[in-house]
Each structure stands twice: as structure tokens, then as C-alpha cells.
Amino acid sequence: MMKQLGFSMLPGEAGGGGSVHAGHEMPLTAQSVLTLDPDRGRENDQFAPLYVSSMGRYLWSERPFVLTAGQGKISCRGAGEILLAEGFENLRGAYLAACRAHFPCTGTLPDRRFFTQPQYNTWIELGTDQTTENILRYARGILAHGLPAGILMIDGGWQEDYGVFEFHKGKIPDPAALMYELHRMGFGVMIWTSPIVGSAGTHYKQLRDKGYLLLDKDGEIAIRKWWSGYSAVLDLSNPEAAAWYHGELHRLMECYGVDGYKFDAGDVYFYQDSDRSHVPMLAREQTAVFNEVGSHYSLNEFRAAWKFGGQPIVARLHDKYHSWNDFGLNTLIPHTLLQGLLGYAYCCPDMVGGGILDCFNKGQKMDDELFVRWAQANVFMGMMQMSVSPWRVLNEENAARVVKALKLHASLGETFYRLAQNAAQTGEPITRHMAYAFPGQGFESVSTQFMLGDRLLAAPVLEKGAAEKTVWLPEGRWKSWKGETLQGGCKVTLPVTLDDIPRFERLD
């Protein structure tokens, strides 16, 4: 039987939650008309059965629920009891109360390198052409063009087949030698993995016969469509299947020196509520099972997550378009802010310039200014990930601007790590909404600037051809990136060039 709950929005109330992928449609206000269903249509990114409000209240359920906003009201329905908790004063109070009650922190966090070093992913640069020669060319190019070493992610295409955890002999004949060379150059190495199994692969029959694969409602092997074709899916609710998966991952680490994994897929569209899994559960809950598996590795990354706030996983935003306004740079800040308010403190923006492979086909026009502004927008976020080689696609002057942004980000590594350590204890986001840090000052709808902790305000330029930037400064005194002391409690408009990365330090 479905459970229901409804309430009226309070005057001036604003809030959000549910789906990171809907972050640019937040906040919900009395004027909002929106439906959020974690099992329909918004299958990407991170989710939580949570809604938090600027008026110090929150919604929570242990099961997925559909939230509808309209006519000044919020209505919810779902399979589990839906809790409305009130009396927590503001957005920060509501979030921290929800965190303590429903997704308490573990005290652990991902590998320190995520916060002190940049990340480089081979996907956009190499596609599935993940060969020893290409990977080393990419890594050497990073160092040769003045970028610091960091975490290198070898994306999909390295293995013989989906579900076969061995390097493709034609592409990477000596994986141990490749890992040794990348380590010698100063890189930590992660490789792509997923719970999908090629239905014609060498391990398929073995996994099927052991009962390690998910079954559909009819008891047949569930074959699911995804971007690369049709595949079976590991049933990780089966402890023996999970142990087999861990064994394969540990073998790659022990035999070849792999340091960690990019855990891809695991989205709700791989599952059905009617599936027959070892432990019966809803489709959405299968994502959390996958999250739990990956959380055992300190170098991990997830694009899909469900109700896994407070846990030591890196949550990367879903692939974005190389665009200013079409689900591109315009969504970077609001989506990152919502990640933090759903409990995913260790959040990573999408790759600089965007992560949709088709946007970077040969002959596709690259927007130099967009690429530079994207890198600058990432600077004051807890993590930064590159893929496209700036020296290949940008002119020399703009490539230098990207390198400058990357080095500025790296210089803040200890600040990021201290905030990550704080998040592991308190649950507080690293990248914070203005209304979270400064309640009651009218920042609920501001999504073009953010706080790094409580003292550094970042206001990156997000518009093509912009010659000035308008910033909403909170009350108090602030020092600009140009050294000026400004009085807050108002909007300020300052001139900018393509070299400027507007930010402000709180003085009192």
C-alpha cells in the first residue's frame, strides 16, 4: 500500500533534494511546478530519499518516493513511511539533523590524493582505444605541458570483455609494466569497472551456472540494454557473487599494481522492481548494493548512487555537454551544491569541458573560452578532473590558462583535505550552498556562486564573452582576488577578463 504525505510551502520557503540531475531546477518554491521520481526519467547521478528546506525542515523515507511541487504545496507518495521533521531553524540545521538521523558519517573518507592532486581520465581523449602506447602518450603529455601528476583513470576498453577482468592482450600486453611506468611518473592508477557481464563472454556461462547473475521476473537471466549493447548484470546482493567480484578486483591490484577503480553503471535502468535477486529488493536499492561494494576501495569513483550519503565514496557528476547552457557548464554549480545537500560530500565535477564523447568527435568545433571558464569554475571545488588534452584542442594562450587553473586548484589541496576530514566527522559539504553558509540573507535561489567551507566565496564566470561579474556578497567584509576590501550585504559588479577567476575571502 502506498504511503502519502503533503504540506503547504511556508512564505519564503525554498528547498531541494531527491535527484542531483535536477539540481538546476532547484530550489523548489511556492511557484515551482515539478515532479521528481527517482525510478523514472532521471536515472543518472546520485539520489537520496531526502528533501531539505531553508525553513529548517526535511523529508525522509527509507524507500524511494515521488515528490510533486505545485500550487504552493509539496505532495509525496512512496512504498515506505515518509517523515516530515521540523524545527531545525534553517537549511544547515535541517541538513545536519537529517544526516545525524538517517545517514550518519562513518569517520572514513576516500584516498587523500583525490583532494590534493588533479585527476585525468582517458575517456574523451582515447575513447575505447585504451592501448599501452596511447595511455603512456597521454600521461607523458600531461607532464610535458606543465600539468602536475595526479590520479590517472584508464576508462572502458582496457579489458577483454565485460565481466572478464583481464587486460586485453592486443591492447595492453604487459599491464604490470604499464602500471610500473605510470607509477614511476607519479600517477596513481584507477581502471574502469562495472557490474555488467557480456552475454557472449567467456565468463558468462560460469557466472550463470553459479547463480551470480540477476534474474528477471520469469526466472531467466536478465539481459539489459545500455549504451554499449545488451548485457547481463551481476547480482551483487548474492554474497558469493560479491566475493567473486572483489576477488577479481583484488587480483588486478595484486598482480599488476592497479590502485583503485572507477565504478561505472549501476544505474536504476539496469534493474527492475520485479527482478529476482538473491536478496529481494527494489531496483533503486540495487544501486546502493553496488555502492557498498566499491566503498571498500579508498580510490573509488561512482556516477550512480542511491541513499549512500555519509559513506566514503567519490560521487562524480554525470557526463555533461560541451555547452554553456544546454546541460553543460550552467549545471555544474547547482548539481554540485545538491550533491552536498544529499550527503555526497566527496563530490567530483564532470570532466573539464564536458564528458559526452560525441561532443569531441574529430572535426567538432571546440569553444576555447568555454573550456577555460569550465576549468576555472572547477578550481574551488573539492576535486578536479581532466580528460581532453588542453594542449591539443586549445591555442597556446588558452591552454596556459587551463594549466594555471589546475595549478591553483592543486595549491588548495590541504584546504580541500581538511574540509574532507571535517565532512567525514560532521557530514558538512565541502562545496556549500550560499544559503547553507549564510541563512536568512536571501541566497536560496543563488546558484552561480558557492562557498568552499565557510570562508572562501567562489563566483566563476559562466557566460560567454562576459566583461563583468555580479556577485552577491554576504554581510561582513570581504577581500577580492584583486586585493580590494569590500563591504558585503549587497551585490557588487566587477570587471573581468578571461584571466580572472573571481573569488573572495571572508575577513570577519
Coordinates of C-alpha atoms in Angstrom, one line a residue:
M1 CA 0.0 0.0 0.0
M2 CA 1.4 3.4 -1.0
K3 CA 2.1 5.9 1.7
Q4 CA 1.3 9.6 1.2
L5 CA 2.2 12.9 2.8
G6 CA 1.6 16.5 1.9
F7 CA 2.1 20.0 3.2
S8 CA 2.0 23.7 2.2
M9 CA 5.1 25.7 1.5
L10 CA 5.8 28.4 4.1
P11 CA 6.2 32.0 3.0
G12 CA 9.7 32.4 1.5
E13 CA 10.5 28.7 1.9
A14 CA 12.9 27.2 -0.6
G15 CA 14.4 23.7 -0.7
G16 CA 15.5 20.8 -2.8
G17 CA 16.6 17.2 -2.9
G18 CA 15.9 13.8 -4.5
S19 CA 17.9 13.9 -7.7
V20 CA 21.3 15.6 -8.3
H21 CA 20.4 15.6 -12.0
A22 CA 17.5 18.0 -11.2
G23 CA 19.8 20.4 -9.3
H24 CA 19.4 23.2 -11.9
E25 CA 15.7 23.1 -11.3
M26 CA 16.1 23.9 -7.6
P27 CA 15.2 25.4 -5.3
L28 CA 11.6 24.4 -5.0
T29 CA 9.4 27.4 -4.0
A30 CA 5.7 28.2 -3.8
Q31 CA 5.9 29.0 -7.5
S32 CA 7.6 25.7 -8.6
V33 CA 5.8 23.1 -10.7
L34 CA 7.9 19.9 -10.8
T35 CA 7.8 16.1 -10.3
L36 CA 10.7 14.1 -9.1
D37 CA 10.6 10.3 -9.4
P38 CA 13.8 8.5 -8.6
D39 CA 12.7 5.5 -10.6
R40 CA 11.5 7.3 -13.7
G41 CA 13.3 9.5 -16.2
R42 CA 16.1 10.9 -14.1
E43 CA 18.2 7.8 -13.8
N44 CA 21.6 9.4 -13.7
D45 CA 23.8 10.8 -11.0
Q46 CA 23.2 10.5 -7.2
F47 CA 19.9 10.2 -5.5
A48 CA 18.5 10.1 -1.9
P49 CA 15.0 10.0 -0.5
L50 CA 15.6 13.4 1.1
Y51 CA 14.3 16.9 0.7
V52 CA 15.8 19.8 2.8
S53 CA 14.2 23.2 3.4
S54 CA 15.5 26.7 4.1
M55 CA 12.9 26.8 6.9
G56 CA 14.6 24.1 8.9
R57 CA 12.6 21.0 8.0
Y58 CA 13.2 17.9 5.9
L59 CA 11.5 15.0 4.3
W60 CA 12.9 11.4 4.5
S61 CA 11.9 7.9 3.7
E62 CA 13.8 4.6 3.7
R63 CA 12.2 3.8 0.3
P64 CA 12.0 5.8 -2.9
F65 CA 9.2 8.4 -3.0
V66 CA 7.7 10.6 -5.8
L67 CA 7.7 14.3 -4.9
T68 CA 5.4 16.7 -6.7
A69 CA 5.5 20.5 -6.3
G70 CA 2.7 22.7 -7.4
Q71 CA 0.2 25.4 -6.3
G72 CA 2.4 26.2 -3.3
K73 CA 2.3 22.6 -2.0
I74 CA 4.6 19.6 -1.7
S75 CA 3.0 16.1 -2.0
C76 CA 4.8 12.8 -1.7
R77 CA 3.9 9.2 -2.2
G78 CA 6.0 6.1 -1.8
A79 CA 6.3 2.5 -0.7
G80 CA 7.6 3.4 2.8
E81 CA 6.7 5.7 5.6
I82 CA 7.6 9.4 4.7
L83 CA 8.8 11.5 7.6
L84 CA 8.4 15.3 7.8
A85 CA 10.8 16.6 10.5
E86 CA 10.6 20.2 11.6
G87 CA 12.1 22.8 14.0
F88 CA 15.8 22.9 12.8
E89 CA 15.9 26.7 12.1
N90 CA 17.5 26.8 8.6
L91 CA 18.9 24.8 5.7
R92 CA 22.1 23.9 7.6
G93 CA 20.2 22.8 10.6
A94 CA 17.8 20.7 8.6
Y95 CA 20.6 19.0 6.6
L96 CA 22.7 18.2 9.7
A97 CA 19.7 16.8 11.5
A98 CA 18.8 14.6 8.6
C99 CA 22.5 13.5 8.4
R100 CA 22.7 12.5 12.0
A101 CA 19.4 10.7 12.0
H102 CA 19.4 8.9 8.6
F103 CA 22.9 8.8 7.0
P104 CA 25.5 9.3 9.8
C105 CA 29.1 9.7 8.9
T106 CA 31.4 6.8 9.1
G107 CA 34.5 8.8 10.1
T108 CA 36.3 7.5 7.0
L109 CA 36.9 9.2 3.7
P110 CA 38.3 8.4 0.2
D111 CA 42.0 8.5 -0.6
R112 CA 43.8 11.7 0.3
R113 CA 45.1 12.0 -3.3
F114 CA 41.6 12.9 -4.5
F115 CA 41.8 16.2 -2.7
T116 CA 45.4 17.1 -3.1
Q117 CA 46.0 16.1 -6.7
P118 CA 44.1 16.5 -10.0
Q119 CA 42.5 13.6 -11.9
Y120 CA 43.0 12.7 -15.5
N121 CA 40.5 10.3 -17.3
T122 CA 41.4 8.8 -20.6
W123 CA 37.8 8.5 -21.9
I124 CA 37.3 11.6 -24.0
E125 CA 40.9 11.6 -25.2
L126 CA 41.1 7.9 -26.1
G127 CA 37.5 6.5 -26.2
T128 CA 37.8 2.7 -26.2
D129 CA 41.2 2.8 -27.8
Q130 CA 42.9 2.2 -24.5
T131 CA 46.3 0.9 -25.5
T132 CA 49.6 1.0 -23.7
E133 CA 51.0 3.4 -26.3
N134 CA 48.1 5.7 -26.2
I135 CA 47.9 5.7 -22.4
L136 CA 51.6 6.5 -22.0
R137 CA 51.4 9.2 -24.6
Y138 CA 48.6 10.9 -22.7
A139 CA 50.4 10.6 -19.4
R140 CA 53.7 12.0 -20.8
G141 CA 51.8 14.8 -22.5
I142 CA 50.3 15.8 -19.1
L143 CA 53.8 16.2 -17.6
A144 CA 55.4 17.7 -20.7
H145 CA 52.9 20.5 -20.8
G146 CA 53.3 21.6 -17.2
L147 CA 50.4 19.9 -15.6
P148 CA 51.0 18.2 -12.2
A149 CA 50.8 14.4 -11.9
G150 CA 47.8 13.0 -10.2
I151 CA 45.3 10.2 -10.4
L152 CA 45.1 8.6 -13.9
M153 CA 41.9 6.8 -14.7
I154 CA 42.1 4.2 -17.5
D155 CA 38.5 4.1 -18.8
G156 CA 36.4 1.4 -20.6
G157 CA 38.2 -0.5 -23.3
W158 CA 41.1 -2.0 -21.3
Q159 CA 39.6 -5.4 -20.7
E160 CA 39.0 -8.4 -22.9
D161 CA 35.2 -8.3 -22.4
Y162 CA 32.6 -7.0 -19.9
G163 CA 32.8 -9.4 -16.9
V164 CA 36.2 -10.6 -17.9
F165 CA 38.7 -9.0 -15.5
E166 CA 41.9 -9.3 -17.6
F167 CA 43.7 -6.8 -19.7
H168 CA 43.2 -7.1 -23.5
K169 CA 46.3 -8.8 -24.7
G170 CA 46.3 -6.9 -28.0
K171 CA 45.9 -3.5 -26.4
I172 CA 47.9 -3.9 -23.1
P173 CA 50.1 -7.0 -23.4
D174 CA 52.1 -6.2 -20.3
P175 CA 49.8 -4.5 -17.8
A176 CA 52.3 -4.7 -14.9
A177 CA 54.9 -2.8 -16.9
L178 CA 52.3 -0.1 -17.8
M179 CA 51.4 0.3 -14.1
Y180 CA 55.1 0.5 -13.2
E181 CA 55.8 3.2 -15.7
L182 CA 52.7 5.3 -14.7
H183 CA 53.7 4.9 -11.0
R184 CA 57.3 6.0 -11.8
M185 CA 55.9 9.1 -13.5
G186 CA 54.0 10.0 -10.3
F187 CA 50.5 8.8 -11.2
G188 CA 48.1 6.7 -9.1
V189 CA 46.1 4.4 -11.4
M190 CA 42.4 3.6 -11.4
I191 CA 40.7 1.5 -14.0
W192 CA 37.1 1.3 -15.2
T193 CA 34.8 -1.4 -13.9
S194 CA 31.1 -2.2 -13.8
P195 CA 28.7 -5.0 -12.7
I196 CA 27.8 -5.8 -16.3
V197 CA 28.7 -9.1 -18.0
G198 CA 28.9 -9.7 -21.7
S199 CA 26.2 -12.3 -22.6
A200 CA 28.6 -13.9 -25.1
G201 CA 31.7 -13.5 -22.9
T202 CA 33.9 -16.3 -21.6
H203 CA 32.7 -15.9 -18.0
Y204 CA 29.0 -15.7 -18.8
K205 CA 28.2 -19.4 -18.5
Q206 CA 30.3 -19.9 -15.4
L207 CA 28.6 -16.9 -13.7
R208 CA 25.2 -18.1 -14.8
D209 CA 25.7 -21.6 -13.6
K210 CA 26.9 -20.4 -10.2
G211 CA 23.8 -18.2 -9.8
Y212 CA 25.8 -15.0 -9.8
L213 CA 23.7 -13.2 -12.4
L214 CA 20.5 -11.2 -11.9
L215 CA 17.2 -12.9 -13.0
D216 CA 14.2 -11.3 -14.5
K217 CA 10.6 -11.8 -13.2
D218 CA 10.3 -15.1 -15.2
G219 CA 13.5 -16.5 -13.7
E220 CA 15.5 -16.1 -16.9
I221 CA 18.9 -14.2 -17.0
A222 CA 18.1 -10.5 -17.0
I223 CA 19.5 -9.0 -20.2
R224 CA 19.6 -5.2 -20.1
K225 CA 20.2 -2.6 -22.8
W226 CA 22.8 0.1 -22.2
W227 CA 24.9 2.4 -24.4
S228 CA 27.2 -0.4 -25.5
G229 CA 24.6 -3.0 -26.3
Y230 CA 22.9 -5.8 -24.3
S231 CA 24.4 -7.4 -21.2
A232 CA 23.7 -9.5 -18.2
V233 CA 24.2 -8.0 -14.7
L234 CA 25.9 -9.3 -11.6
D235 CA 23.6 -10.0 -8.7
L236 CA 25.7 -8.3 -6.0
S237 CA 23.1 -9.0 -3.4
N238 CA 24.4 -12.5 -3.5
P239 CA 27.4 -12.6 -1.1
E240 CA 29.2 -15.2 -3.2
A241 CA 28.8 -13.0 -6.4
A242 CA 30.1 -10.0 -4.5
A243 CA 33.0 -12.1 -3.1
W244 CA 33.8 -13.2 -6.7
Y245 CA 33.8 -9.6 -7.9
H246 CA 36.0 -8.4 -5.0
G247 CA 38.4 -11.3 -5.8
E248 CA 38.8 -10.2 -9.4
L249 CA 39.4 -6.6 -8.4
H250 CA 41.9 -7.6 -5.7
R251 CA 43.7 -9.8 -8.2
L252 CA 44.2 -6.9 -10.6
M253 CA 45.7 -4.9 -7.7
E254 CA 48.0 -7.7 -6.5
C255 CA 49.1 -8.9 -9.9
Y256 CA 49.5 -5.7 -11.8
G257 CA 49.6 -2.8 -9.3
V258 CA 46.2 -1.2 -10.0
D259 CA 45.4 1.3 -7.2
G260 CA 41.6 1.6 -7.5
Y261 CA 38.5 1.7 -9.6
K262 CA 36.0 3.8 -11.4
F263 CA 32.8 2.0 -10.7
D264 CA 30.6 2.8 -13.7
A265 CA 27.0 1.8 -14.5
G266 CA 24.8 0.5 -11.6
D267 CA 22.1 2.9 -12.6
V268 CA 18.4 2.1 -11.9
Y269 CA 17.7 1.3 -15.6
F270 CA 19.9 -1.9 -15.2
Y271 CA 17.3 -3.3 -12.8
Q272 CA 13.5 -3.8 -12.4
D273 CA 11.5 -4.0 -9.3
S274 CA 10.2 -7.4 -10.4
D275 CA 13.7 -8.9 -10.8
R276 CA 14.6 -12.0 -8.8
S277 CA 17.8 -11.2 -6.9
H278 CA 19.4 -13.2 -4.1
V279 CA 18.1 -10.7 -1.6
P280 CA 14.7 -9.3 -2.8
M281 CA 14.8 -5.6 -3.2
L282 CA 13.6 -2.6 -5.3
A283 CA 15.5 -1.7 -8.5
R284 CA 16.8 1.5 -6.9
E285 CA 18.2 -0.4 -3.9
Q286 CA 20.5 -2.4 -6.2
T287 CA 22.5 0.8 -6.8
A288 CA 23.2 1.0 -3.1
V289 CA 24.5 -2.6 -3.1
F290 CA 26.9 -1.6 -5.9
N291 CA 28.0 1.5 -3.9
E292 CA 28.7 -0.7 -0.8
V293 CA 31.0 -2.9 -2.9
G294 CA 33.0 0.0 -4.2
S295 CA 33.3 1.7 -0.8
H296 CA 35.8 -0.8 0.3
Y297 CA 38.4 0.7 -2.0
S298 CA 39.9 4.0 -1.0
L299 CA 40.4 5.0 -4.6
N300 CA 36.9 4.8 -5.9
E301 CA 34.5 6.8 -8.1
F302 CA 30.8 6.4 -8.7
R303 CA 28.5 8.2 -11.1
A304 CA 25.4 6.4 -9.8
A305 CA 24.5 6.3 -6.1
W306 CA 21.4 5.7 -4.0
K307 CA 20.9 6.6 -0.3
F308 CA 24.6 6.4 0.3
G309 CA 25.3 9.7 2.0
G310 CA 27.9 9.9 4.7
Q311 CA 29.9 7.0 3.1
P312 CA 33.5 7.2 1.8
I313 CA 32.6 7.2 -1.9
V314 CA 33.6 9.8 -4.6
A315 CA 30.5 10.9 -6.4
R316 CA 31.1 12.3 -9.9
L317 CA 28.6 14.3 -11.8
H318 CA 27.0 12.6 -14.8
D319 CA 28.6 13.4 -18.2
K320 CA 27.7 16.9 -19.4
Y321 CA 27.6 18.5 -22.8
H322 CA 30.3 20.8 -24.2
S323 CA 27.9 23.7 -23.9
W324 CA 27.3 26.9 -22.0
N325 CA 23.6 26.5 -21.4
D326 CA 22.4 23.1 -22.8
F327 CA 23.1 20.9 -19.8
G328 CA 26.7 21.9 -19.7
L329 CA 28.6 24.5 -17.7
N330 CA 25.3 26.0 -16.5
T331 CA 24.5 22.9 -14.4
L332 CA 27.9 22.4 -12.9
I333 CA 27.4 24.5 -9.7
P334 CA 23.8 23.7 -8.9
H335 CA 24.3 20.0 -9.4
T336 CA 27.4 20.1 -7.2
L337 CA 25.6 22.0 -4.5
L338 CA 22.8 19.5 -4.4
Q339 CA 25.3 16.6 -4.1
G340 CA 26.4 18.1 -0.8
L341 CA 22.9 18.5 0.4
L342 CA 22.1 14.9 -0.3
G343 CA 25.1 13.7 1.8
Y344 CA 27.6 13.2 -1.0
A345 CA 30.3 15.4 0.4
Y346 CA 33.2 13.9 -1.7
C347 CA 31.9 15.2 -5.0
C348 CA 33.7 15.5 -8.2
P349 CA 32.5 17.7 -11.1
D350 CA 32.4 16.2 -14.6
M351 CA 35.5 16.3 -16.8
V352 CA 36.6 19.8 -17.7
G353 CA 34.9 20.9 -20.9
G354 CA 32.3 18.1 -20.6
G355 CA 32.1 14.4 -20.6
I356 CA 29.9 13.5 -23.6
L357 CA 32.1 11.7 -26.1
D358 CA 30.1 12.8 -29.2
C359 CA 30.9 16.4 -28.4
F360 CA 34.5 15.8 -29.1
N361 CA 34.4 13.9 -32.3
K362 CA 37.1 14.8 -34.9
G363 CA 36.1 17.9 -36.7
Q364 CA 33.8 19.1 -33.9
K365 CA 34.4 22.8 -33.1
M366 CA 35.9 23.4 -29.6
D367 CA 34.9 26.5 -27.7
D368 CA 38.2 27.7 -26.2
E369 CA 36.5 30.2 -23.9
L370 CA 34.1 27.6 -22.6
F371 CA 36.9 25.2 -21.9
V372 CA 38.8 27.9 -20.0
R373 CA 35.8 29.0 -18.0
W374 CA 34.9 25.4 -17.2
A375 CA 38.4 24.8 -15.7
Q376 CA 38.2 28.0 -13.7
A377 CA 34.7 27.0 -12.3
N378 CA 36.3 23.7 -11.0
V379 CA 39.2 25.4 -9.2
F380 CA 37.5 25.9 -5.9
M381 CA 35.6 22.6 -5.9
G382 CA 37.0 19.7 -3.8
M383 CA 38.1 17.7 -6.9
M384 CA 39.0 18.5 -10.5
Q385 CA 39.1 16.0 -13.4
M386 CA 40.6 16.5 -16.9
S387 CA 40.2 14.3 -19.9
V388 CA 40.6 16.3 -23.2
S389 CA 44.2 17.4 -23.6
P390 CA 44.1 21.3 -23.5
W391 CA 47.4 21.4 -25.4
R392 CA 45.8 19.5 -28.3
V393 CA 42.5 21.4 -28.6
L394 CA 43.3 24.9 -27.4
N395 CA 45.6 27.6 -28.6
E396 CA 48.8 28.1 -26.6
E397 CA 47.4 31.1 -24.6
N398 CA 44.2 29.4 -23.6
A399 CA 46.0 26.1 -22.8
A400 CA 48.2 28.1 -20.4
R401 CA 45.1 29.5 -18.7
V402 CA 43.9 25.9 -18.1
V403 CA 47.2 24.9 -16.7
K404 CA 47.2 28.0 -14.4
A405 CA 43.7 27.0 -13.1
L406 CA 44.8 23.4 -12.5
K407 CA 47.8 24.6 -10.5
L408 CA 45.7 26.9 -8.5
H409 CA 43.4 24.0 -7.6
A410 CA 46.4 21.9 -6.6
S411 CA 47.7 24.7 -4.3
L412 CA 44.4 24.4 -2.3
G413 CA 44.9 20.6 -1.7
E414 CA 45.4 20.8 2.0
T415 CA 42.4 23.1 2.4
F416 CA 40.3 20.5 0.4
Y417 CA 41.6 17.7 2.5
R418 CA 40.9 19.4 5.8
L419 CA 37.3 20.0 4.7
A420 CA 37.1 16.4 3.6
Q421 CA 38.2 15.3 7.1
N422 CA 35.6 17.5 8.6
A423 CA 33.0 16.0 6.3
A424 CA 33.9 12.5 7.5
Q425 CA 33.1 13.6 11.1
T426 CA 30.2 16.0 10.6
G427 CA 28.7 15.4 7.2
E428 CA 29.2 19.0 6.2
P429 CA 29.6 19.6 2.5
I430 CA 33.0 20.8 1.1
T431 CA 31.3 22.8 -1.6
R432 CA 28.5 24.7 0.1
H433 CA 25.3 26.5 -1.0
M434 CA 25.3 30.2 -0.1
A435 CA 22.1 29.7 1.9
Y436 CA 23.8 26.9 3.9
A437 CA 26.6 29.1 5.0
F438 CA 24.6 32.3 5.3
P439 CA 21.0 31.6 6.3
G440 CA 18.4 34.4 6.3
Q441 CA 20.3 36.6 3.8
G442 CA 18.3 35.8 0.7
F443 CA 20.7 33.3 -1.0
E444 CA 18.2 30.4 -1.5
S445 CA 18.0 30.9 -5.3
V446 CA 21.7 31.8 -5.9
S447 CA 23.3 29.0 -7.9
T448 CA 26.1 30.9 -9.8
Q449 CA 28.4 31.1 -6.8
F450 CA 29.3 28.9 -3.8
M451 CA 31.3 28.6 -0.7
L452 CA 34.4 26.5 -0.1
G453 CA 33.9 25.8 3.5
D454 CA 32.7 29.0 5.3
R455 CA 35.5 31.4 4.4
L456 CA 36.1 31.4 0.6
L457 CA 33.5 32.5 -1.8
A458 CA 33.9 31.4 -5.4
A459 CA 32.0 33.2 -8.2
P460 CA 33.3 31.9 -11.5
V461 CA 32.4 33.5 -14.8
L462 CA 29.8 31.3 -16.5
E463 CA 28.7 33.4 -19.5
K464 CA 30.3 33.6 -22.9
G465 CA 32.0 36.9 -23.6
A466 CA 31.4 38.3 -20.1
A467 CA 33.3 41.5 -19.3
E468 CA 32.0 41.8 -15.8
K469 CA 30.7 39.6 -13.0
T470 CA 28.0 40.4 -10.5
V471 CA 28.4 38.8 -7.1
W472 CA 26.1 38.6 -4.1
L473 CA 28.4 39.3 -1.1
P474 CA 27.1 38.2 2.3
E475 CA 27.2 40.6 5.2
G476 CA 30.7 41.5 6.6
R477 CA 34.0 42.4 5.0
W478 CA 35.4 40.6 2.1
K479 CA 38.8 40.6 0.3
S480 CA 38.6 40.2 -3.5
W481 CA 41.0 38.2 -5.7
K482 CA 42.4 41.6 -6.7
G483 CA 43.2 42.6 -3.2
E484 CA 40.3 45.0 -2.7
T485 CA 38.4 45.1 0.6
L486 CA 34.6 45.2 0.0
Q487 CA 31.7 45.6 2.3
G488 CA 29.1 42.8 2.0
G489 CA 25.4 42.7 2.4
C490 CA 24.9 43.8 -1.3
K491 CA 25.6 43.0 -4.9
V492 CA 28.9 44.1 -6.4
T493 CA 29.7 44.2 -10.2
L494 CA 33.4 43.9 -11.1
P495 CA 35.2 43.9 -14.4
V496 CA 36.7 40.6 -15.6
T497 CA 38.9 39.3 -18.3
L498 CA 39.5 35.7 -19.4
D499 CA 42.3 35.5 -16.9
D500 CA 40.1 36.3 -13.9
I501 CA 38.7 33.7 -11.5
P502 CA 36.6 35.8 -9.2
R503 CA 36.8 34.7 -5.5
F504 CA 36.5 36.5 -2.2
E505 CA 38.0 35.7 1.3
R506 CA 35.9 36.4 4.3
L507 CA 37.6 38.8 6.7
D508 CA 35.2 38.8 9.6

